[in-house]
PDB file of C-alpha atoms and ligand atoms in Angstrom:
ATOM      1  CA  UNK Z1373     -50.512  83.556  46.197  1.00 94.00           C
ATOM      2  CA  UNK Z1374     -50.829  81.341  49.317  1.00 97.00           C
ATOM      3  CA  UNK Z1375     -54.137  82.253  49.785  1.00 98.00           C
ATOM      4  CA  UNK Z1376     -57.298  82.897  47.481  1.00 98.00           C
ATOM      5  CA  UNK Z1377     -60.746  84.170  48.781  1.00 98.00           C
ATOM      6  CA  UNK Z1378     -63.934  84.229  46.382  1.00 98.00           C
ATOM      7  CA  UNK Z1379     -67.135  85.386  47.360  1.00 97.00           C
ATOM      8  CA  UNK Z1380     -67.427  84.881  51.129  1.00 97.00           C
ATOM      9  CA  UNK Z1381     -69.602  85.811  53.393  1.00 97.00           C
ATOM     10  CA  UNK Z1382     -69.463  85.239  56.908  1.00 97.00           C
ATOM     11  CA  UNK Z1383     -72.014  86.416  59.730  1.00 95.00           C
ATOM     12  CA  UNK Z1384     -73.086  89.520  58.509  1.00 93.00           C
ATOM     13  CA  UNK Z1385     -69.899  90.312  59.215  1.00 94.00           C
ATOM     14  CA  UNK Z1386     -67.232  89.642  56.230  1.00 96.00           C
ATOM     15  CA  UNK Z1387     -68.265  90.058  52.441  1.00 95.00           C
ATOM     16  CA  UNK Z1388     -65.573  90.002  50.325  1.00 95.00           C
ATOM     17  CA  UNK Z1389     -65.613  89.360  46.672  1.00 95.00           C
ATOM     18  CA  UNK Z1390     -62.153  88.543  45.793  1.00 96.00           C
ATOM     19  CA  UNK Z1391     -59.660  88.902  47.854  1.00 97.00           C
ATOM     20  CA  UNK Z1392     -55.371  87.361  47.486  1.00 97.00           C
ATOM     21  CA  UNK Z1393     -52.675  87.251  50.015  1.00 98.00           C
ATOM     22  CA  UNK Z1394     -49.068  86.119  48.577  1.00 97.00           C
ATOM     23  CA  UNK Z1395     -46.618  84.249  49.957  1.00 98.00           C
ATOM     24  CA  UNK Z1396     -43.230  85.040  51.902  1.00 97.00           C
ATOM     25  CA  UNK Z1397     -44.646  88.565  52.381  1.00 97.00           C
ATOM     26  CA  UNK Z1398     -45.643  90.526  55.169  1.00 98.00           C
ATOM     27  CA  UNK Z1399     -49.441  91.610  54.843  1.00 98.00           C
ATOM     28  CA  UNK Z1400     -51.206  93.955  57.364  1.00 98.00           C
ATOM     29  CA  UNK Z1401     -54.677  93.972  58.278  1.00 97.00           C
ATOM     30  CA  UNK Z1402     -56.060  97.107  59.513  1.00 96.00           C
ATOM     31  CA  UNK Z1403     -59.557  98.719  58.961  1.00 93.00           C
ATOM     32  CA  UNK Z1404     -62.320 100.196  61.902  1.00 92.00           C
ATOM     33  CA  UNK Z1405     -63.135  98.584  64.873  1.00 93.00           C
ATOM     34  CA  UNK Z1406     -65.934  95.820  64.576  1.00 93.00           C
ATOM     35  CA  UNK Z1407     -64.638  95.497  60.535  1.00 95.00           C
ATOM     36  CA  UNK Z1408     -64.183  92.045  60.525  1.00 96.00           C
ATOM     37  CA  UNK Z1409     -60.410  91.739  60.906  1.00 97.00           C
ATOM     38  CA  UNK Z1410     -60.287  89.017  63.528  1.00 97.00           C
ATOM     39  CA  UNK Z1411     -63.310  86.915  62.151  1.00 97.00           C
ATOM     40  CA  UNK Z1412     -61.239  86.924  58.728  1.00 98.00           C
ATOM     41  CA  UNK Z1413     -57.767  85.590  60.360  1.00 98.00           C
ATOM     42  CA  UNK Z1414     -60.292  82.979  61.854  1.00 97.00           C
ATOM     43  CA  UNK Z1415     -61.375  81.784  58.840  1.00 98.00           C
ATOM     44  CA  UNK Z1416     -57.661  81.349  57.333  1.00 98.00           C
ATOM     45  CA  UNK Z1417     -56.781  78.768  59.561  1.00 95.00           C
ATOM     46  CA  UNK Z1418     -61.088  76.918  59.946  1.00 96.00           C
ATOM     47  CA  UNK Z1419     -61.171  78.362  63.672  1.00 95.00           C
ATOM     48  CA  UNK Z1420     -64.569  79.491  61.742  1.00 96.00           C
ATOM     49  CA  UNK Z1421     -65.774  78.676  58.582  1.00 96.00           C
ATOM     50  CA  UNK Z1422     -67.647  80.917  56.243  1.00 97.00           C
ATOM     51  CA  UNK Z1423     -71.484  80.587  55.515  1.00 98.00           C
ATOM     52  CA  UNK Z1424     -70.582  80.615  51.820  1.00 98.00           C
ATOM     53  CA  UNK Z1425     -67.884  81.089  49.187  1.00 98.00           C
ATOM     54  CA  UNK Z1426     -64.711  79.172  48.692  1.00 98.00           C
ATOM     55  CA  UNK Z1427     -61.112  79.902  50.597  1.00 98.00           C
ATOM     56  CA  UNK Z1428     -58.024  78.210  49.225  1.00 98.00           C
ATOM     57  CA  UNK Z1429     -55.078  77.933  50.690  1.00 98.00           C
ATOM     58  CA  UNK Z1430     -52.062  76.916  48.170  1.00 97.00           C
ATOM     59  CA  UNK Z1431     -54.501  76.093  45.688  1.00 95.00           C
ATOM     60  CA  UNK Z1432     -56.408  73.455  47.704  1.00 97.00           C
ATOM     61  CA  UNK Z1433     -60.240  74.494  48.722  1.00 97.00           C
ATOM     62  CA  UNK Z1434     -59.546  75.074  52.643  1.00 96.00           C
ATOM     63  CA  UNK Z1435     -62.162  72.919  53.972  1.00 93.00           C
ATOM     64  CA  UNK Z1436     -60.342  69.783  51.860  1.00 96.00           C
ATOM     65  CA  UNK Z1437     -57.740  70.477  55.156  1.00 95.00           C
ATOM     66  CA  UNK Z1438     -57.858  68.600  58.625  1.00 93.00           C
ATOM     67  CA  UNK Z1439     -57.913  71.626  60.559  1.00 93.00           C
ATOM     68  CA  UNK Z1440     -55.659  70.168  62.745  1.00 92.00           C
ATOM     69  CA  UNK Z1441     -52.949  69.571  60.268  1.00 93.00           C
ATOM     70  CA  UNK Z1442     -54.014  73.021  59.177  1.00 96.00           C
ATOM     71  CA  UNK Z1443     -53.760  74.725  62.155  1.00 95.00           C
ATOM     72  CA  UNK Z1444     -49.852  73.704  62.194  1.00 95.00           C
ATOM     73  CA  UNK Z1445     -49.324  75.148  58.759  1.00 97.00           C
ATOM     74  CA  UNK Z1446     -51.516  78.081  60.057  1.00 98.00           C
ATOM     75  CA  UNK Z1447     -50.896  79.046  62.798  1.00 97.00           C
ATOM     76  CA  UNK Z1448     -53.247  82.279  65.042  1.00 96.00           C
ATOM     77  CA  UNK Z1449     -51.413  83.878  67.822  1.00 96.00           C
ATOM     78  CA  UNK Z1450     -54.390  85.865  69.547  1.00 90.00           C
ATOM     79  CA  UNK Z1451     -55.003  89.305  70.441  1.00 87.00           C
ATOM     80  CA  UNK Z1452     -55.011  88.383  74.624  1.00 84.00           C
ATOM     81  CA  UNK Z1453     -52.301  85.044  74.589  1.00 79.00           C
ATOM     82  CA  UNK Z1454     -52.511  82.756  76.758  1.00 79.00           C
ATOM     83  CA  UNK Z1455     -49.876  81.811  79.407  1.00 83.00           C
ATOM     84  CA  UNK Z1456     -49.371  79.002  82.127  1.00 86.00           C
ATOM     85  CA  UNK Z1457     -48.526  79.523  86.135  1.00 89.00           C
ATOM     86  CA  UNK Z1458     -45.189  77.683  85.249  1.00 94.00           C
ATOM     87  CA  UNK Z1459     -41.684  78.804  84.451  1.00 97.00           C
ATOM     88  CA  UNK Z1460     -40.875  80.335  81.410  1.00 97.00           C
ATOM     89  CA  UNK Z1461     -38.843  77.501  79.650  1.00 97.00           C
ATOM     90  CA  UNK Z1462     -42.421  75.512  80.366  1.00 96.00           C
ATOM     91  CA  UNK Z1463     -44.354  78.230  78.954  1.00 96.00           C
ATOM     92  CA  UNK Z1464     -42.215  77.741  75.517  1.00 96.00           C
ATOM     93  CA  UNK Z1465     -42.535  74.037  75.296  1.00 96.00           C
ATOM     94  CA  UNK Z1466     -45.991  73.851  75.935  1.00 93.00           C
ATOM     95  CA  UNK Z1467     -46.592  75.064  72.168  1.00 91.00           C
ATOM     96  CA  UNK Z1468     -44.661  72.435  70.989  1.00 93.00           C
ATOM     97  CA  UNK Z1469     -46.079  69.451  73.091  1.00 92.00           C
ATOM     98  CA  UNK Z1470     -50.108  70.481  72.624  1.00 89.00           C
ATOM     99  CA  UNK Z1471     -48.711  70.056  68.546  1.00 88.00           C
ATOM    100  CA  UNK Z1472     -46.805  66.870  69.655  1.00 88.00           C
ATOM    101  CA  UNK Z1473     -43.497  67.848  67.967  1.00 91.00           C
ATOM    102  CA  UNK Z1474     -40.098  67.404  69.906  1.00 93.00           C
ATOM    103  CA  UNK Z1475     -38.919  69.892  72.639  1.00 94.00           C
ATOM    104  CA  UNK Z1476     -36.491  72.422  71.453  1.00 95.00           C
ATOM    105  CA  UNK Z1477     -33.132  72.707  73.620  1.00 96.00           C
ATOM    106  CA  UNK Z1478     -32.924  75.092  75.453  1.00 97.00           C
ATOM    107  CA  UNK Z1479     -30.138  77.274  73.531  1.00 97.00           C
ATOM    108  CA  UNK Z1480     -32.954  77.457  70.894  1.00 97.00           C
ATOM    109  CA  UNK Z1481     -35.712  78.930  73.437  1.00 98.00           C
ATOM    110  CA  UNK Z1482     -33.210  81.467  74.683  1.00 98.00           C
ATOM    111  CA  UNK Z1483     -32.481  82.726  70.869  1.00 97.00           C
ATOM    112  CA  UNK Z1484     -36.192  82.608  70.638  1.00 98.00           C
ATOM    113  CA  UNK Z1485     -36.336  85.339  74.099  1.00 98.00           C
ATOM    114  CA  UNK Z1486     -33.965  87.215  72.492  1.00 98.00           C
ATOM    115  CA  UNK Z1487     -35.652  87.685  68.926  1.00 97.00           C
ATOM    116  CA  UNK Z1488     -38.648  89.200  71.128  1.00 97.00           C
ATOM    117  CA  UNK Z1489     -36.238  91.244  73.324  1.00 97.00           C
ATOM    118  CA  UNK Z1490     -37.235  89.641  76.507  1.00 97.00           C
ATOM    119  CA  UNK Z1491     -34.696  89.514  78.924  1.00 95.00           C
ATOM    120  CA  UNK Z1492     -35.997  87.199  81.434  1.00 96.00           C
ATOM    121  CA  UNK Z1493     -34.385  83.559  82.184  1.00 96.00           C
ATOM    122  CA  UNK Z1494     -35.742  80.330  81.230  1.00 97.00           C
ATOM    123  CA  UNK Z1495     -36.317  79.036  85.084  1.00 97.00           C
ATOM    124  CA  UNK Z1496     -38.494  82.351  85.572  1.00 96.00           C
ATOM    125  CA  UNK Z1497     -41.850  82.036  86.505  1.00 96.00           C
ATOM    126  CA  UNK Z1498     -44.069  83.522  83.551  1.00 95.00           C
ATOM    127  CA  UNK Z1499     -46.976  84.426  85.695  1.00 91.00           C
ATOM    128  CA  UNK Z1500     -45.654  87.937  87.037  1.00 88.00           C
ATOM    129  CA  UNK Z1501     -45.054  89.476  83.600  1.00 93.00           C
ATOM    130  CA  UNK Z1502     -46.614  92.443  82.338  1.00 93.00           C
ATOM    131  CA  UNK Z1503     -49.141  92.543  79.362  1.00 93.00           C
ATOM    132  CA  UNK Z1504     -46.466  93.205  77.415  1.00 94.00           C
ATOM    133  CA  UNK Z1505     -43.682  90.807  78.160  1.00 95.00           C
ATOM    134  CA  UNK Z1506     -46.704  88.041  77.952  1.00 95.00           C
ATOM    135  CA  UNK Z1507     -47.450  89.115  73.942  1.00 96.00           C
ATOM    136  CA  UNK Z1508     -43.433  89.214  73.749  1.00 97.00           C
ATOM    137  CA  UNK Z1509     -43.604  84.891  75.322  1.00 97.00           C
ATOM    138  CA  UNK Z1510     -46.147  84.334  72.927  1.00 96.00           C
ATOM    139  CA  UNK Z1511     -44.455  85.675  69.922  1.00 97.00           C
ATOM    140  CA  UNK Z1512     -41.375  83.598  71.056  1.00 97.00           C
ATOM    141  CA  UNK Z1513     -43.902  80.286  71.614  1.00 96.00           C
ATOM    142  CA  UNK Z1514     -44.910  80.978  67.805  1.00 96.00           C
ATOM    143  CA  UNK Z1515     -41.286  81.197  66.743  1.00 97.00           C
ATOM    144  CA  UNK Z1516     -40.414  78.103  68.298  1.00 96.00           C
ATOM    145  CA  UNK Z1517     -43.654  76.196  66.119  1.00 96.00           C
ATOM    146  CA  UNK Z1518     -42.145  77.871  62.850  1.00 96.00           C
ATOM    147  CA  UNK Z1519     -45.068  77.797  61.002  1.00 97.00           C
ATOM    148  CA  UNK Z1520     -45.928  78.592  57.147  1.00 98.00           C
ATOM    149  CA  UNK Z1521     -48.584  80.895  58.346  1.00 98.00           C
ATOM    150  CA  UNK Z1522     -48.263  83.652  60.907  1.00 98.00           C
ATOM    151  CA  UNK Z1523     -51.579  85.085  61.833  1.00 98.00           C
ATOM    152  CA  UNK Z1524     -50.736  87.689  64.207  1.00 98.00           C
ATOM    153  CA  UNK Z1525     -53.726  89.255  65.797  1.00 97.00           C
ATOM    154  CA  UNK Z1526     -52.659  92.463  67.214  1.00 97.00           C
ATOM    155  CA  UNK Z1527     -49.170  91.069  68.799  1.00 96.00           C
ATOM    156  CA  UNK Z1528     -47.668  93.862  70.065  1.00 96.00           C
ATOM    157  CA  UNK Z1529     -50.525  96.266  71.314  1.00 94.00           C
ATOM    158  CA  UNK Z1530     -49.509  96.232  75.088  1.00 94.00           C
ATOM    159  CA  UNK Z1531     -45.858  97.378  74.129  1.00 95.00           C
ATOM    160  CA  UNK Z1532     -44.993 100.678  73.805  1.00 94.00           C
ATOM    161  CA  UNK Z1533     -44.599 102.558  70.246  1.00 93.00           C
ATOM    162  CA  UNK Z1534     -40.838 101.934  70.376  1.00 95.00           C
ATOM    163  CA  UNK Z1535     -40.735  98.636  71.515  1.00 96.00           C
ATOM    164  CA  UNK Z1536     -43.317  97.417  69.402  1.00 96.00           C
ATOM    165  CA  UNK Z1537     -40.993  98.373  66.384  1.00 97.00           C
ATOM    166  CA  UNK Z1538     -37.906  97.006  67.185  1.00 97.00           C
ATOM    167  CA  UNK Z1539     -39.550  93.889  68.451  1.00 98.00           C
ATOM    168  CA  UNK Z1540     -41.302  93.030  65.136  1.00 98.00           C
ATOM    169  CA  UNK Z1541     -38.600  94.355  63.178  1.00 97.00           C
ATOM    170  CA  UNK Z1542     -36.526  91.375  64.500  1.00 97.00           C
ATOM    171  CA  UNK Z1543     -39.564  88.677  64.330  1.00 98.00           C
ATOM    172  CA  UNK Z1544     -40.095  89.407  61.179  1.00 98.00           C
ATOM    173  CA  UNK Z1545     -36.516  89.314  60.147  1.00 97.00           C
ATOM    174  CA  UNK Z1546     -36.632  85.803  61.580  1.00 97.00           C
ATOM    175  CA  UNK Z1547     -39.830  84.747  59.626  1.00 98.00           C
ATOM    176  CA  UNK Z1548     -38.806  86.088  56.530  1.00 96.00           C
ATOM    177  CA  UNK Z1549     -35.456  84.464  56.963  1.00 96.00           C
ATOM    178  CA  UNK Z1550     -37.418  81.039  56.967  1.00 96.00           C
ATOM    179  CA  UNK Z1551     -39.667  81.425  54.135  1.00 97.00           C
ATOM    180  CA  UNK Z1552     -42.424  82.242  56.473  1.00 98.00           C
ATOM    181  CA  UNK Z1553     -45.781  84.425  55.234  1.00 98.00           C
ATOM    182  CA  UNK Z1554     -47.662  86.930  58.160  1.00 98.00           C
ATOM    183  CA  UNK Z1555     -50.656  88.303  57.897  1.00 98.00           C
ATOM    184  CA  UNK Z1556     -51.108  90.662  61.101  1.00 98.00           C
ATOM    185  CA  UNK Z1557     -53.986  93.041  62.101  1.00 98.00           C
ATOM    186  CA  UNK Z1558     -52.353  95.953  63.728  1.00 96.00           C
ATOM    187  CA  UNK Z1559     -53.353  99.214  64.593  1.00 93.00           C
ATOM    188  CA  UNK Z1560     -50.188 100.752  64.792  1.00 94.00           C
ATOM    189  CA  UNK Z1561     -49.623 103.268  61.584  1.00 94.00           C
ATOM    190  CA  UNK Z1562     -45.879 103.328  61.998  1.00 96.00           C
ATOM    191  CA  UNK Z1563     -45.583  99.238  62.230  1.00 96.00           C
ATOM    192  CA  UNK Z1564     -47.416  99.238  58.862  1.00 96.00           C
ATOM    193  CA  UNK Z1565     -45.763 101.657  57.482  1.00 96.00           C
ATOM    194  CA  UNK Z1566     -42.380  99.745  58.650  1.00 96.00           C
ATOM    195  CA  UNK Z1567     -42.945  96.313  57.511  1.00 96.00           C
ATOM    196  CA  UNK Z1568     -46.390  95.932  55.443  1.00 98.00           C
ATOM    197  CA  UNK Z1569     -45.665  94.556  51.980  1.00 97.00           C
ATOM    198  CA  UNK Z1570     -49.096  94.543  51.089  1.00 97.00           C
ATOM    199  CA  UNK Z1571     -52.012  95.744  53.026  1.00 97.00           C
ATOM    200  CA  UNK Z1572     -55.613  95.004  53.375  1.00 96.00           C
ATOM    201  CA  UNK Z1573     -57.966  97.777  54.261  1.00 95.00           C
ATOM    202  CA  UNK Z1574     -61.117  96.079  55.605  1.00 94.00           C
ATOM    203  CA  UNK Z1575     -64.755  98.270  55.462  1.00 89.00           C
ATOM    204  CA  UNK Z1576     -67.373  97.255  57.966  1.00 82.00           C
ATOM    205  CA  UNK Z1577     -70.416  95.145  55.628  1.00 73.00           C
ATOM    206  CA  UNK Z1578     -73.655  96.800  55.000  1.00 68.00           C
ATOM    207  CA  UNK Z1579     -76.610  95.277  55.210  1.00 57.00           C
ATOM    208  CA  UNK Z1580     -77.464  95.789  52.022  1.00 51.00           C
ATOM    209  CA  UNK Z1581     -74.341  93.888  51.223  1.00 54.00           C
ATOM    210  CA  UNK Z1582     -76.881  90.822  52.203  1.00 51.00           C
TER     211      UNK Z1582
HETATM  212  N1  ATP K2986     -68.919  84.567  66.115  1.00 53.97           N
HETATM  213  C1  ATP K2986     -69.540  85.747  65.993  1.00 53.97           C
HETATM  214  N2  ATP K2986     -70.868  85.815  65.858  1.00 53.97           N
HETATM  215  C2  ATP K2986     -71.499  86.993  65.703  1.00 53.97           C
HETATM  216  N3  ATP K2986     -70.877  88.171  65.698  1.00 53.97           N
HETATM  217  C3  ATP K2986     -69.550  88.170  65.832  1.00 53.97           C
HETATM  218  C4  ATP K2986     -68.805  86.964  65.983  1.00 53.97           C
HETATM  219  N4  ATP K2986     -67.496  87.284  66.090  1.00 53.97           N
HETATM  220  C5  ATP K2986     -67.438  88.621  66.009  1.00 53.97           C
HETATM  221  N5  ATP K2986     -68.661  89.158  65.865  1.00 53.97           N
HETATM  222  C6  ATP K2986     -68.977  90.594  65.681  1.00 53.97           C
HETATM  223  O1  ATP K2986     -68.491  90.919  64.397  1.00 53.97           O
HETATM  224  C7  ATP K2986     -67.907  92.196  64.350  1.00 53.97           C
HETATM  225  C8  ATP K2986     -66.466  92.099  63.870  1.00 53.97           C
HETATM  226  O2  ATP K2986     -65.646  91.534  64.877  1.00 53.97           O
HETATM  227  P1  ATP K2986     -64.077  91.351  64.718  1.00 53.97           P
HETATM  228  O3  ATP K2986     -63.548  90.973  66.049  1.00 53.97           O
HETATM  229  O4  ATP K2986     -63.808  90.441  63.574  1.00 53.97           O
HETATM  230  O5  ATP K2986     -63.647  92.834  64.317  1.00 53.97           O
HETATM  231  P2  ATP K2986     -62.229  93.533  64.324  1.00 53.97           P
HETATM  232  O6  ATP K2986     -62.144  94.292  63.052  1.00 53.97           O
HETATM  233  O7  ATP K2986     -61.175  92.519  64.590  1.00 53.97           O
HETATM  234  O8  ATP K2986     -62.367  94.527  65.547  1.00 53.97           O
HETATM  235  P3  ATP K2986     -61.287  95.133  66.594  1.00 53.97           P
HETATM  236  O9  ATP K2986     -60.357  95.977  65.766  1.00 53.97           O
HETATM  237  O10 ATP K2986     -62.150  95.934  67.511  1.00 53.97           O
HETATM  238  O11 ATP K2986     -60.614  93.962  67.247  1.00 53.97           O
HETATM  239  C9  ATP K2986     -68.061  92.748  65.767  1.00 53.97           C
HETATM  240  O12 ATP K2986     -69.197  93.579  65.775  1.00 53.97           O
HETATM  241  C10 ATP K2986     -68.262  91.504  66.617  1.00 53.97           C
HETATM  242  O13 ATP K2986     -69.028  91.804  67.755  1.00 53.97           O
END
C-alpha cells in the first residue's frame, strides 16, 4: 500500500475511517458532486491537512514530509491547469524549472505531445488552445516531472468521450511502464471501467458523522 488513511476528518467534509490505496495501480475516485473527492487528493500530497487522524504515505506519517519534497513525489495536476502566454516547448519546461530539475531535450517533450495525442509543435504558442488541448499540455507537463504519485483531478473532462479514452489509455501505459501509482477522480463511467484497478466510491459526510 503506498498510502494508509485512519480516522480523518477534514472540514465537515471528509470522514473516513480506514481507507488504503496500493501502489503501481491505477485507482479512480468517483462519488457525487460536493463528496469530498478533490479535498481528499489535497490532503495526499499536504496542499491541506486534515483536522485529525493520521495519513501515511509509504509507511511514514505524512506530515513527517517537507511538503515540498512531497509535492515532487506527489504530484496534483488540477481540475482547470494552468498554462503560460508562451510557446509550447516553454509551457513544458516550466514544470520542470518551478521543481528546479534539468530541462528535458526537446526529443523528450515531443514524445511527451505525442503520449497525450497533441499534435501541435514545440515553437507554438500555447495560449490559443482549446480547453481540451490545455488538459492534454498539462498531462504532458506531468509526464515530463515523472512522479511516484499521479493525482489526476478530473484530467480529461474537456475532451470528448473518445478522446478522453485513447488519451489516458496511452498516459497510463506510460505511468505504469515507470512504476508510477494514479489516483484520478473522474466522472467518466467508461474511463473507469477502462483502466480503474481499484476504485473508491466516496459518500457525501453527515453531520451526524461529527
Ligand atoms: N477549504 C474548504 N473549506 C470549506 N469547504 C470546502 C473547502 N473545499 C471544499 N469545500 C466544500 O466541500 C465540499 C466538497 O468539495 P470537493 O471539491 O472536495 O468535492 P468534489 O467531490 O471534488 O466535487 P466535484 O465532483 O463537484 O468536483 C463542497 O461542498 C465544497 O464547497
Amino acid at each position: 500500500m503506498i498510502f494508509r488513511l485512519e480516522n480523518i476528518k477534514y472540514k465537515g467534509i471528509l470522514n473516513i475511517d480506514d481507507l488504503q490505496i496500493p501502489a503501481y495501480m491505477v485507482t479512480c475516485l468517483t462519488g457525487e458532486s460536493g463528496a469530498g473527492k478533490t479535498s481528499l487528493l489535497r490532503l495526499l500530497n499536504r496542499m491541506d491537512d486534515p483536522d485529525s487522524g493520521s495519513i501515511y504515505y509509504q509507511d511514514q506519517l505524512l506530515d513527517e514530509f517537507n511538503p515540498i519534497e512531497l509535492r515532487r513525489k506527489v504530484t496534483m495536476l488540477s481540475q482547470a491547469p494552468f498554462s503560460l502566454p508562451g510557446t509550447i516547448e516553454e509551457n513544458l519546461q516550466i514544470g520542470l524549472e518551478l521543481t528546479e530539475r534539468e530541462k528535458k531535450d526537446k526529443e523528450e517533450l515531443v514524445k511527451a505531445l505525442e503520449t497525450v495525442q497533441l499534435q501541435k509543435s514545440l515553437d507554438e504558442s500555447a495560449e490559443n488552445l482549446s480547453g481540451g488541448e490545455k488538459q492534454r499540455l498539462a498531462l504532458a507537463r506531468l509526464l515530463l516531472l515523472n512522479p511516484e504519485v499521479y493525482l489526476l483531478d478530473e484530467p480529461t473532462s474537456a475532451l470528448d468521450e473518445e478522446a478522453e479514452l485513447t488519451v489516458m489509455g496511452r498516459f497510463l501505459e506510460k505511468v505504469k511502464r515507470e512504476k508510477g501509482t494514479v489516483i484520478m477522480i473522474t466522472h467518466s463511467k467508461q474511463l473507469a471501467d477502462m483502466c480503474a484497478e481499484q476504485r473508491i466510491v466516496l459518500k457525501k459526510a453527515k453531520e451526524s458523522d461529527y
